[in-house]
Coordinates of C-alpha atoms in Angstrom, one line a residue:
M1 CA 0.0 0.3 -0.3
T2 CA 1.7 3.7 -0.9
T3 CA 2.0 6.9 1.8
P4 CA -1.0 8.5 0.2
E5 CA -3.4 5.7 0.0
L6 CA -2.1 5.3 3.9
A7 CA -2.9 9.2 4.6
S8 CA -6.3 8.5 2.6
R9 CA -7.0 6.1 5.1
A10 CA -5.9 7.7 8.3
E11 CA -8.3 10.4 7.2
Q12 CA -11.4 8.3 7.2
L13 CA -10.4 6.9 10.6
S14 CA -12.5 8.0 13.5
L15 CA -11.7 9.8 16.4
N16 CA -14.3 8.3 18.2
D17 CA -12.3 4.9 18.4
N18 CA -8.2 5.4 19.3
F19 CA -8.1 1.4 18.4
I20 CA -6.8 0.4 14.3
Y21 CA -8.0 -3.1 14.6
V22 CA -6.1 -6.5 13.2
D23 CA -7.0 -9.8 12.3
E24 CA -5.2 -11.7 10.6
A25 CA -7.3 -14.8 10.1
T26 CA -9.9 -12.8 8.2
G27 CA -9.0 -9.5 8.5
S28 CA -7.9 -7.4 4.5
D29 CA -4.6 -4.3 4.1
D30 CA -6.7 -3.9 0.6
A31 CA -9.8 -3.8 1.9
G32 CA -9.6 -3.0 4.8
T33 CA -10.7 0.0 7.1
G34 CA -9.3 -1.0 10.7
T35 CA -12.5 -0.9 12.2
K36 CA -13.4 -4.0 14.3
E37 CA -16.1 -5.1 11.3
V38 CA -14.3 -4.4 8.2
P39 CA -10.1 -5.3 10.7
Y40 CA -6.6 -5.1 8.6
K41 CA -5.2 -8.0 7.9
T42 CA -1.6 -7.6 9.2
A43 CA 0.1 -5.0 12.3
A44 CA 2.3 -3.7 9.9
T45 CA -0.3 -2.1 8.0
A46 CA -1.5 -0.6 11.1
V47 CA 1.3 0.7 11.8
G48 CA 1.3 2.6 8.5
I49 CA -1.8 4.1 9.0
I50 CA -0.7 5.3 12.3
A51 CA 3.1 6.8 10.9
S52 CA 1.2 9.1 8.1
M53 CA -1.2 10.4 10.1
P54 CA -0.3 14.3 11.6
Q55 CA 1.9 14.1 14.4
E56 CA -0.1 15.7 16.8
K57 CA -2.9 12.5 16.1
Q58 CA -0.6 9.6 16.6
S59 CA 0.0 9.0 20.0
S60 CA -3.9 8.9 20.4
F61 CA -4.4 5.6 17.9
K62 CA -3.5 2.5 19.6
I63 CA -3.4 -1.3 17.5
A64 CA -5.9 -3.4 19.0
V65 CA -5.4 -7.6 17.4
K66 CA -7.7 -10.5 17.7
K67 CA -6.6 -13.7 19.1
G68 CA -9.1 -15.9 20.0
E69 CA -12.6 -14.4 20.2
E70 CA -11.4 -10.3 21.6
Y71 CA -9.4 -7.7 20.7
G72 CA -6.8 -7.1 22.9
E73 CA -3.6 -4.2 22.7
I74 CA -0.2 -5.6 20.7
T75 CA 2.7 -6.7 22.9
A76 CA 5.7 -4.7 22.6
S77 CA 7.4 -7.0 20.7
A78 CA 4.4 -7.8 17.8
L79 CA 4.9 -3.7 17.6
K80 CA 8.8 -3.6 16.9
K81 CA 8.2 -6.2 14.3
A82 CA 4.3 -4.9 13.2
K83 CA 6.8 -1.3 12.9
K84 CA 9.9 -3.2 11.5
G85 CA 7.8 -4.6 8.6
Y86 CA 6.6 -1.2 7.5
E87 CA 9.4 0.0 7.4
L88 CA 10.5 -2.5 5.4
S89 CA 8.0 -2.4 3.2
L90 CA 8.7 2.2 2.7
K91 CA 12.0 0.5 1.6
K92 CA 10.4 -1.5 -0.7
A93 CA 8.1 0.8 -1.8
K94 CA 11.1 3.4 -2.3
K95 CA 13.3 0.7 -4.8
Q96 CA 9.8 0.1 -6.8
A97 CA 9.2 3.8 -7.6
E98 CA 12.7 4.4 -8.5
Q99 CA 12.7 1.3 -10.5
A100 CA 8.9 2.1 -12.3
A101 CA 11.3 5.7 -13.0
K102 CA 14.1 4.5 -14.3
D103 CA 12.3 1.9 -17.1
Q104 CA 9.8 5.0 -18.1
T105 CA 13.0 6.9 -18.4
Q106 CA 14.3 4.2 -20.8
L107 CA 10.3 3.3 -22.4
E108 CA 10.7 7.6 -23.5
R109 CA 14.8 7.2 -24.3
K110 CA 13.9 4.2 -26.7
A111 CA 10.6 5.6 -27.9
A112 CA 12.5 8.8 -28.3
E113 CA 15.2 6.7 -30.1
E114 CA 12.4 5.2 -32.0
Q115 CA 10.2 7.8 -33.8
Q116 CA 14.0 9.1 -34.5
R117 CA 14.7 5.8 -36.5
L118 CA 12.0 7.1 -38.3
E119 CA 12.6 10.0 -39.0
D120 CA 15.7 9.6 -40.8
S121 CA 14.0 6.1 -42.4
K122 CA 12.4 8.3 -44.6
K123 CA 15.2 9.8 -45.5
V124 CA 17.0 6.7 -47.2
V125 CA 15.0 6.5 -50.7
L126 CA 15.7 3.3 -52.4
T127 CA 17.0 3.4 -56.3
E128 CA 16.5 0.1 -58.4
D129 CA 20.1 -0.9 -59.6
S130 CA 20.6 -0.3 -63.2
S131 CA 23.6 -2.6 -63.8
L132 CA 21.5 -5.6 -62.9
P133 CA 20.3 -7.8 -65.0
K134 CA 16.4 -7.2 -66.4
A135 CA 14.1 -9.0 -63.8
T136 CA 11.4 -11.2 -65.1
T137 CA 7.6 -10.7 -63.4
I138 CA 6.7 -14.6 -62.4
K139 CA 4.8 -15.3 -60.5
I140 CA 5.9 -17.9 -57.3
A141 CA 4.3 -20.9 -58.1
E142 CA 7.0 -20.5 -60.8
A143 CA 10.4 -19.4 -58.8
I144 CA 11.6 -23.4 -58.7
D145 CA 12.2 -22.7 -63.1
Y146 CA 13.5 -19.5 -62.4
R147 CA 16.8 -20.4 -59.7
D148 CA 19.5 -18.1 -60.0
Q149 CA 17.8 -15.3 -61.7
R150 CA 16.2 -12.2 -61.1
V151 CA 12.4 -12.0 -61.0
R152 CA 9.7 -9.6 -59.6
V153 CA 6.9 -11.1 -57.4
F154 CA 3.7 -9.3 -56.3
G155 CA 2.1 -10.6 -54.0
W156 CA 0.7 -10.3 -49.7
V157 CA 2.6 -10.4 -46.9
N158 CA 1.8 -13.1 -45.5
R159 CA 4.7 -13.8 -42.4
L160 CA 6.3 -11.1 -41.4
R161 CA 10.3 -11.3 -39.5
V162 CA 13.3 -8.6 -38.1
Q163 CA 16.1 -9.9 -37.1
G164 CA 18.3 -7.0 -35.7
R165 CA 18.1 -3.8 -37.5
D166 CA 19.6 -5.1 -40.8
M167 CA 18.1 -8.5 -41.4
M168 CA 13.8 -8.4 -42.8
F169 CA 12.7 -12.0 -43.3
V170 CA 9.2 -11.3 -45.8
V171 CA 7.0 -14.8 -46.3
L172 CA 4.2 -13.7 -49.6
R173 CA 2.5 -15.0 -51.1
D174 CA 0.3 -14.6 -54.7
G175 CA -1.9 -16.9 -54.7
T176 CA -0.5 -19.8 -56.3
G177 CA 2.0 -19.8 -53.5
Y178 CA 4.4 -18.7 -50.4
L179 CA 7.9 -16.6 -51.2
Q180 CA 10.6 -16.9 -48.7
S181 CA 12.2 -13.7 -49.2
I182 CA 15.3 -11.9 -47.5
L183 CA 15.5 -8.2 -47.2
S184 CA 18.6 -7.2 -46.0
E185 CA 20.9 -4.0 -44.9
R186 CA 19.8 -0.8 -46.2
L187 CA 17.1 -2.5 -48.1
C188 CA 15.0 -3.1 -43.8
H189 CA 16.1 1.5 -42.7
T190 CA 13.5 2.5 -45.0
Y191 CA 10.3 4.2 -43.6
E192 CA 8.6 1.6 -45.5
A193 CA 10.5 -0.8 -44.2
L194 CA 10.3 -0.2 -40.7
T195 CA 6.7 0.3 -40.8
L196 CA 5.5 -2.7 -43.0
T197 CA 3.1 -4.5 -41.1
L198 CA 1.0 -7.9 -42.5
E199 CA -1.6 -8.5 -45.5
S200 CA 0.4 -5.4 -46.7
T201 CA 1.1 -6.1 -50.8
V202 CA 4.5 -5.8 -52.0
A203 CA 6.2 -6.4 -55.4
L204 CA 9.8 -8.0 -54.5
T205 CA 12.3 -8.1 -57.1
G206 CA 15.7 -10.2 -56.4
V207 CA 18.2 -13.5 -57.4
V208 CA 15.6 -16.9 -56.6
Q209 CA 17.8 -18.9 -54.7
K210 CA 17.7 -22.8 -53.4
V211 CA 18.0 -22.9 -49.7
P212 CA 21.0 -23.9 -48.1
A213 CA 21.7 -27.0 -46.5
G214 CA 19.9 -27.9 -43.3
K215 CA 17.7 -25.2 -44.0
D216 CA 13.6 -25.1 -45.2
A217 CA 11.9 -22.5 -46.8
P218 CA 8.2 -23.0 -49.0
G219 CA 9.8 -24.6 -53.0
G220 CA 13.0 -25.2 -51.4
H221 CA 13.6 -21.7 -52.2
E222 CA 14.1 -18.0 -51.1
L223 CA 14.4 -15.0 -52.8
I224 CA 17.5 -12.3 -52.1
V225 CA 15.9 -9.6 -51.8
D226 CA 17.9 -6.5 -54.3
Y227 CA 15.3 -3.8 -54.8
W228 CA 11.5 -3.5 -53.3
E229 CA 8.5 -1.7 -53.1
V230 CA 4.9 -1.4 -51.5
V231 CA 2.4 -1.7 -53.0
G232 CA -1.1 -1.4 -51.1
R233 CA -0.3 -0.3 -47.4
A234 CA -2.7 -2.8 -45.0
P235 CA -2.9 -0.9 -41.4
G236 CA -1.4 -1.9 -38.3
G237 CA -2.2 -1.0 -34.6
D238 CA -5.6 -1.5 -33.3
D239 CA -6.8 -2.2 -36.7
A240 CA -3.8 -4.7 -38.0
V241 CA -5.6 -7.7 -39.7
T242 CA -4.2 -10.2 -36.3
N243 CA -6.2 -7.8 -34.2
R244 CA -9.0 -8.4 -35.9
I245 CA -9.3 -12.3 -36.4
S246 CA -7.2 -15.4 -34.6
S247 CA -7.7 -19.2 -34.5
D248 CA -9.4 -19.1 -31.0
A249 CA -12.1 -16.2 -32.2
D250 CA -15.8 -17.0 -32.0
P251 CA -17.2 -18.8 -34.5
S252 CA -20.0 -16.2 -35.4
L253 CA -16.9 -13.3 -35.6
L254 CA -15.2 -15.6 -38.2
Y255 CA -18.0 -15.6 -39.9
Q256 CA -18.3 -12.2 -40.1
Q257 CA -14.6 -12.0 -40.9
R258 CA -14.8 -14.6 -43.4
H259 CA -12.6 -11.8 -46.5
L260 CA -9.9 -11.9 -44.1
V261 CA -10.0 -15.7 -42.7
I262 CA -10.4 -16.6 -45.8
R263 CA -6.4 -15.6 -46.5
G264 CA -5.4 -18.1 -43.6
D265 CA -3.1 -21.4 -45.5
T266 CA -5.1 -23.3 -44.4
A267 CA -9.0 -21.5 -45.5
S268 CA -7.1 -21.2 -48.8
A269 CA -5.7 -24.7 -48.7
V270 CA -9.4 -25.9 -48.4
L271 CA -10.5 -23.1 -51.2
K272 CA -8.0 -24.5 -53.7
V273 CA -9.1 -28.2 -53.5
R274 CA -12.6 -27.6 -53.5
S275 CA -10.8 -25.8 -57.2
R276 CA -9.5 -29.1 -58.2
V277 CA -12.3 -31.2 -56.9
M278 CA -15.2 -29.7 -58.7
R279 CA -12.6 -29.7 -61.7
A280 CA -12.1 -33.9 -61.1
F281 CA -15.3 -34.0 -61.0
R282 CA -15.9 -32.1 -64.6
D283 CA -13.1 -34.8 -65.8
H284 CA -14.9 -37.6 -64.8
F285 CA -18.1 -37.0 -66.1
D286 CA -16.5 -35.7 -70.0
S287 CA -14.6 -39.5 -69.3
K288 CA -17.5 -40.8 -69.6
G289 CA -19.3 -39.1 -72.3
Y290 CA -21.6 -36.9 -70.1
F291 CA -22.7 -33.3 -70.9
E292 CA -23.0 -30.6 -68.6
V293 CA -25.9 -28.4 -68.7
T294 CA -27.0 -25.4 -66.5
P295 CA -30.7 -25.7 -65.5
P296 CA -32.9 -22.5 -64.3
C297 CA -32.4 -21.7 -60.2
M298 CA -35.8 -20.2 -60.0
V299 CA -38.4 -22.4 -60.8
Q300 CA -41.8 -22.8 -59.7
T301 CA -41.6 -27.1 -58.6
Q302 CA -40.5 -28.9 -55.8
V303 CA -38.0 -31.3 -55.4
E304 CA -37.6 -32.0 -51.7
G305 CA -41.0 -31.3 -50.5
G306 CA -42.5 -28.3 -49.8
S307 CA -40.7 -27.2 -46.3
T308 CA -37.7 -26.2 -47.3
L309 CA -38.3 -24.3 -50.0
F310 CA -37.3 -20.2 -50.6
S311 CA -40.1 -18.7 -52.2
F312 CA -40.3 -14.6 -53.5
N313 CA -42.7 -13.5 -55.4
Y314 CA -41.9 -13.8 -60.1
Y315 CA -43.1 -10.9 -61.3
G316 CA -46.7 -11.2 -59.1
E317 CA -45.8 -15.5 -59.1
E318 CA -45.0 -17.1 -56.7
A319 CA -41.4 -18.9 -57.4
Y320 CA -39.2 -20.7 -55.8
L321 CA -35.1 -21.1 -55.2
T322 CA -34.6 -24.8 -56.8
Q323 CA -34.2 -27.8 -53.8
S324 CA -32.4 -30.0 -56.6
S325 CA -32.0 -29.7 -60.3
Q326 CA -32.6 -32.9 -61.5
L327 CA -36.5 -32.6 -63.0
Y328 CA -34.9 -30.1 -65.6
L329 CA -31.6 -33.0 -66.1
E330 CA -34.1 -35.7 -67.8
T331 CA -35.2 -33.7 -69.4
C332 CA -31.9 -33.4 -71.4
L333 CA -31.8 -37.7 -71.4
P334 CA -33.5 -37.5 -75.2
S335 CA -31.1 -35.0 -76.9
M336 CA -28.2 -35.3 -74.7
G337 CA -28.0 -39.1 -73.7
A338 CA -26.4 -39.0 -69.6
V339 CA -25.8 -35.3 -68.3
Y340 CA -24.7 -33.3 -65.0
T341 CA -24.4 -30.2 -63.6
M342 CA -22.1 -28.4 -61.0
A343 CA -25.3 -25.5 -59.7
E344 CA -25.9 -24.1 -56.0
S345 CA -29.3 -26.1 -54.6
Y346 CA -31.5 -24.2 -51.7
R347 CA -32.5 -25.6 -49.4
A348 CA -35.0 -23.4 -46.5
E349 CA -34.4 -25.7 -43.7
K350 CA -34.0 -24.2 -39.9
S351 CA -31.2 -27.2 -39.3
S352 CA -27.7 -25.9 -37.4
T353 CA -25.9 -28.8 -38.0
R354 CA -21.7 -29.3 -38.8
R355 CA -23.1 -30.6 -42.4
H356 CA -26.0 -28.5 -43.5
L357 CA -26.3 -25.9 -45.6
S358 CA -28.8 -22.9 -47.0
E359 CA -26.8 -22.2 -49.7
Y360 CA -24.9 -25.6 -51.0
T361 CA -22.8 -26.8 -54.7
H362 CA -24.8 -29.5 -55.9
C363 CA -23.6 -32.0 -57.6
E364 CA -26.1 -34.3 -60.1
A365 CA -25.8 -36.2 -62.8
E366 CA -28.6 -38.5 -65.1
I367 CA -28.2 -41.1 -66.8
P368 CA -30.8 -43.1 -68.9
F369 CA -31.0 -46.6 -70.0
I370 CA -29.5 -48.0 -67.1
T371 CA -30.3 -50.3 -63.7
F372 CA -30.1 -49.4 -60.3
E373 CA -27.0 -51.9 -59.2
E374 CA -25.0 -49.6 -62.1
L375 CA -26.3 -46.5 -61.3
L376 CA -24.4 -48.1 -57.7
D377 CA -21.8 -48.9 -59.3
G378 CA -21.3 -45.3 -61.1
I379 CA -21.4 -43.8 -57.8
E380 CA -18.8 -45.8 -56.2
E381 CA -16.9 -45.5 -59.6
M382 CA -17.3 -41.7 -59.1
V383 CA -15.8 -41.5 -55.5
K384 CA -13.1 -43.0 -56.0
D385 CA -11.8 -42.1 -59.6
V386 CA -11.9 -38.2 -58.3
V387 CA -9.7 -39.2 -55.6
A388 CA -7.6 -40.6 -57.8
R389 CA -7.9 -37.5 -60.1
V390 CA -7.2 -34.9 -56.9
W391 CA -4.7 -37.3 -55.6
A392 CA -1.8 -37.6 -58.8
E393 CA -1.8 -33.7 -59.0
P394 CA 1.3 -33.3 -56.1
T395 CA 0.8 -29.8 -55.3
T396 CA -3.2 -30.9 -54.5
R397 CA -1.7 -34.0 -52.8
A398 CA -0.2 -31.8 -50.2
M399 CA -3.0 -29.3 -49.6
I400 CA -5.1 -32.9 -49.1
E401 CA -2.2 -34.5 -46.6
Q402 CA -1.5 -30.8 -45.0
L403 CA -5.3 -30.8 -44.0
N404 CA -6.1 -34.2 -43.6
P405 CA -2.8 -36.4 -42.5
K406 CA -4.6 -39.7 -41.5
F407 CA -5.9 -39.4 -45.6
C408 CA -6.2 -42.9 -47.2
P409 CA -7.8 -42.6 -51.6
P410 CA -10.6 -45.9 -50.7
T411 CA -9.4 -48.3 -52.7
E412 CA -11.8 -51.5 -51.2
P413 CA -15.1 -51.8 -52.3
F414 CA -17.9 -50.0 -50.7
V415 CA -19.9 -51.4 -48.0
R416 CA -23.7 -53.0 -49.7
M417 CA -25.7 -52.6 -46.6
R418 CA -30.0 -51.6 -46.9
Y419 CA -31.9 -50.1 -44.7
A420 CA -33.2 -53.0 -42.8
D421 CA -30.1 -53.8 -42.2
A422 CA -29.4 -51.2 -40.9
I423 CA -32.5 -50.4 -38.1
T424 CA -30.9 -54.2 -37.9
W425 CA -27.6 -53.2 -37.1
L426 CA -28.4 -50.1 -34.3
N427 CA -30.4 -51.7 -32.8
E428 CA -28.0 -54.9 -32.1
H429 CA -25.2 -52.1 -31.3
G430 CA -27.8 -50.8 -28.7
I431 CA -28.9 -47.2 -30.1
K432 CA -31.9 -46.4 -29.6
R433 CA -34.4 -43.8 -31.3
E434 CA -33.2 -40.6 -29.7
E435 CA -37.9 -39.2 -28.9
D436 CA -38.8 -42.1 -26.9
G437 CA -35.2 -44.3 -26.0
K438 CA -36.9 -47.7 -27.7
D439 CA -35.6 -49.7 -30.3
F440 CA -35.7 -48.2 -34.2
E441 CA -38.5 -49.8 -36.4
F442 CA -38.9 -50.1 -40.3
G443 CA -40.3 -47.3 -41.2
D444 CA -38.4 -45.2 -39.2
D445 CA -36.8 -42.2 -40.9
I446 CA -33.0 -42.8 -39.5
P447 CA -31.9 -39.7 -38.0
E448 CA -27.9 -38.6 -38.8
A449 CA -26.4 -38.9 -34.9
P450 CA -27.2 -42.2 -34.8
E451 CA -26.9 -43.2 -38.7
R452 CA -23.1 -41.1 -38.9
R453 CA -22.1 -43.4 -35.1
M454 CA -23.2 -46.6 -37.4
T455 CA -20.9 -45.1 -41.0
D456 CA -17.9 -43.6 -38.4
T457 CA -17.7 -47.1 -36.1
I458 CA -18.3 -49.4 -39.4
N459 CA -15.6 -47.4 -40.8
K460 CA -15.4 -47.6 -44.4
P461 CA -17.7 -46.4 -46.7
I462 CA -21.1 -47.5 -46.9
L463 CA -24.5 -47.8 -50.0
L464 CA -27.4 -47.3 -47.6
T465 CA -30.1 -48.7 -50.1
H466 CA -33.4 -49.6 -49.9
F467 CA -35.5 -47.0 -48.3
P468 CA -39.1 -47.7 -48.1
G469 CA -41.3 -44.8 -49.8
P470 CA -42.9 -42.9 -47.4
I471 CA -39.4 -41.4 -46.0
K472 CA -38.3 -41.1 -49.9
A473 CA -39.1 -38.5 -53.0
F474 CA -42.2 -39.2 -55.0
Y475 CA -40.7 -39.6 -57.9
M476 CA -38.1 -42.8 -56.6
P477 CA -39.9 -46.2 -57.6
A478 CA -41.2 -49.5 -56.0
T479 CA -38.7 -52.9 -56.2
K480 CA -40.7 -55.4 -57.7
E481 CA -38.9 -58.2 -55.5
D482 CA -41.0 -55.6 -52.3
P483 CA -43.2 -52.6 -52.8
R484 CA -42.1 -51.4 -49.4
V485 CA -38.7 -50.3 -50.5
T486 CA -37.8 -47.9 -52.9
E487 CA -34.9 -48.5 -55.1
S488 CA -32.8 -45.6 -53.5
V489 CA -29.0 -45.2 -52.4
D490 CA -27.8 -42.6 -50.0
L491 CA -24.0 -43.5 -49.4
L492 CA -22.0 -42.4 -46.5
M493 CA -18.4 -41.0 -45.5
P494 CA -16.7 -42.0 -42.4
G495 CA -16.4 -38.8 -40.3
V496 CA -19.2 -36.5 -41.8
G497 CA -22.3 -38.9 -43.2
E498 CA -24.5 -39.1 -45.5
I499 CA -22.7 -37.1 -48.8
T500 CA -25.0 -38.6 -51.7
G501 CA -28.1 -39.2 -52.2
G502 CA -29.9 -41.2 -55.6
S503 CA -32.8 -42.9 -56.7
M504 CA -34.0 -44.3 -59.9
R505 CA -36.9 -42.2 -61.5
I506 CA -39.8 -44.1 -61.4
W507 CA -40.8 -44.1 -65.6
D508 CA -44.0 -45.2 -66.1
Y509 CA -46.6 -42.1 -67.0
A510 CA -49.4 -43.7 -65.1
D511 CA -47.1 -45.0 -62.2
L512 CA -45.8 -40.8 -61.8
K513 CA -48.5 -39.4 -62.3
A514 CA -49.9 -41.5 -59.4
A515 CA -47.2 -40.8 -57.0
Y516 CA -48.4 -37.1 -58.1
E517 CA -51.5 -37.5 -56.5
R518 CA -50.4 -38.8 -53.5
E519 CA -48.6 -37.2 -53.0
G520 CA -51.4 -34.5 -52.9
L521 CA -49.2 -32.1 -56.0
D522 CA -50.8 -30.5 -58.7
T523 CA -49.2 -31.6 -61.8
A524 CA -50.0 -28.6 -63.6
P525 CA -47.1 -27.1 -62.8
Y526 CA -45.1 -30.8 -64.2
Y527 CA -46.6 -31.0 -67.4
W528 CA -43.1 -30.6 -68.5
Y529 CA -42.0 -33.2 -66.6
L530 CA -44.7 -35.9 -66.8
D531 CA -44.2 -34.8 -70.6
Q532 CA -41.7 -37.2 -70.3
R533 CA -42.6 -40.0 -69.6
K534 CA -45.4 -39.0 -72.9
Y535 CA -43.3 -39.1 -75.6
G536 CA -40.8 -41.6 -75.4
S537 CA -39.3 -42.8 -71.2
C538 CA -37.0 -45.2 -70.6
P539 CA -35.2 -46.9 -67.3
H540 CA -33.1 -43.9 -66.1
G541 CA -31.2 -43.1 -62.9
G542 CA -29.7 -40.3 -61.0
F543 CA -28.2 -38.9 -57.9
G544 CA -27.1 -36.0 -56.4
L545 CA -23.8 -35.2 -54.6
G546 CA -22.7 -32.2 -52.1
I547 CA -19.9 -30.6 -52.5
E548 CA -19.0 -29.5 -49.3
R549 CA -19.7 -32.1 -48.0
F550 CA -17.5 -34.2 -50.1
L551 CA -14.8 -31.5 -49.3
A552 CA -15.6 -32.3 -45.4
W553 CA -14.6 -35.7 -45.5
L554 CA -11.6 -35.1 -48.3
T555 CA -10.3 -32.7 -46.1
D556 CA -11.2 -33.8 -42.2
R557 CA -13.2 -30.8 -41.5
F558 CA -15.5 -30.9 -38.9
T559 CA -18.6 -28.3 -40.3
V560 CA -19.9 -28.1 -44.5
K561 CA -19.2 -24.6 -42.9
E562 CA -15.9 -24.3 -43.3
C563 CA -16.0 -26.3 -47.7
C564 CA -17.7 -22.9 -49.3
L565 CA -16.2 -19.7 -50.2
Y566 CA -19.0 -18.0 -48.2
P567 CA -21.4 -20.4 -46.2
R568 CA -25.1 -19.6 -45.7
F569 CA -26.4 -21.0 -42.6
V570 CA -29.6 -20.4 -40.3
G571 CA -28.7 -16.4 -39.1
R572 CA -25.8 -16.3 -41.7
C573 CA -26.0 -14.1 -44.7
Q574 CA -23.4 -12.0 -45.1
P575 CA -20.9 -11.4 -46.2

């Protein structure tokens, strides 16, 4: 306690009671007032209170120490000890004050020196040495082809480390890769160098050199800079990017600052893998002779049930954002054969699970003249082929291994399990229905958690087939051997659950019209879909795969919200 604080407390003491009370068991030197009700903890504090009083008042006060249940005047030896403790505290406080003053002086001197250094740095002007070879402007990914050559690279400051006054390490990012760059001597003395911040954009010129033996850097090389410029300076201080986002920040804040989050190593790697995955899907379909089509996203029909439709006013008529492009893909079969699309689908379901989005990228395909078994084979082959394609690209594989070190491309045949067998599996493993704690029964729609638990336990991709008609879409046909179930399939992946849903489609006109009637749907808006069964129908099937769920499995992301650029879900439509 400082001397001014002691004096302030001394003024508050009442002259009606000439004792200052001390209770070593329950008192407090910080919160105490020296009364019986709120005593001090130590006699040294009481001595300090008395010493801070005017001289004429000091003899009026004595110290009472609690012993047992009663207070008694302090003994002479205890008082002597307390005075010694108080004197030591004064010396300690004085020493601390002197040290604080010394530290403050040093801080002020350093601040003045730093300010002077900044002022001096403004006089340092860099000029490019015209005697050096002309620099070739390259992307970072090309650096390996330009070793021992002079190049110019543009990018963002991804990492920054200052070593003394004469050396700086800058890891540059340009979207194609990362490049460690070394600035030394005069290059570090400019005002731009002293005030350089993360996420600033710069142009670095120098020679690409292989890193020395025993050293490590992205790509195995580094740029020895001989000239550089700031293109766009990012703010520092309170508005620095590191103060806007951090890895341990609340998820809602990270979603709000998603435009900055995607600059990070992990988020950008996920988005780059996504780009390659989407290309791999297109390459797969192209290799099979499929044509890509782009159906409308503004529709007046439903595919997956009316409760999940986003509706809007379309020039005075009610319309919706598409739940699926399936119906439109089916119309292309007679003219284009097998077709696919990579388009956005929308579901207005108020689900906050880690695998649901209100807007997601839907890879959908429809194939004519196939059987259900051929459909299952095609889904399995597609997943394996897409993984094999991205795995064969060294850069993409490196990013997948960075994100999901334990990933191994699937090679064994996928497990094929009927819905009825899944019900049996859940009951045999003691997994109950959440709503009543009872066993699952045939006809139950298996919720996400039990389904995922089963998938994670089996730990292999599962083609779950033959779902009961009432829990599936109206266009799925019943099997001939058991009319209770449909020719339908969900592909389940460990760690994620369902990533694909598919089925054969009802291809008989009368059967499809009866399905509409069962669902209570007006057939008028679907006239064009019914016409497909009227003008030369055929057995056909298809599926839809959620790209974000596929990526969550491939890159081991906790939620699909990490697998798209700007996720849209309940409560989030920004940025």
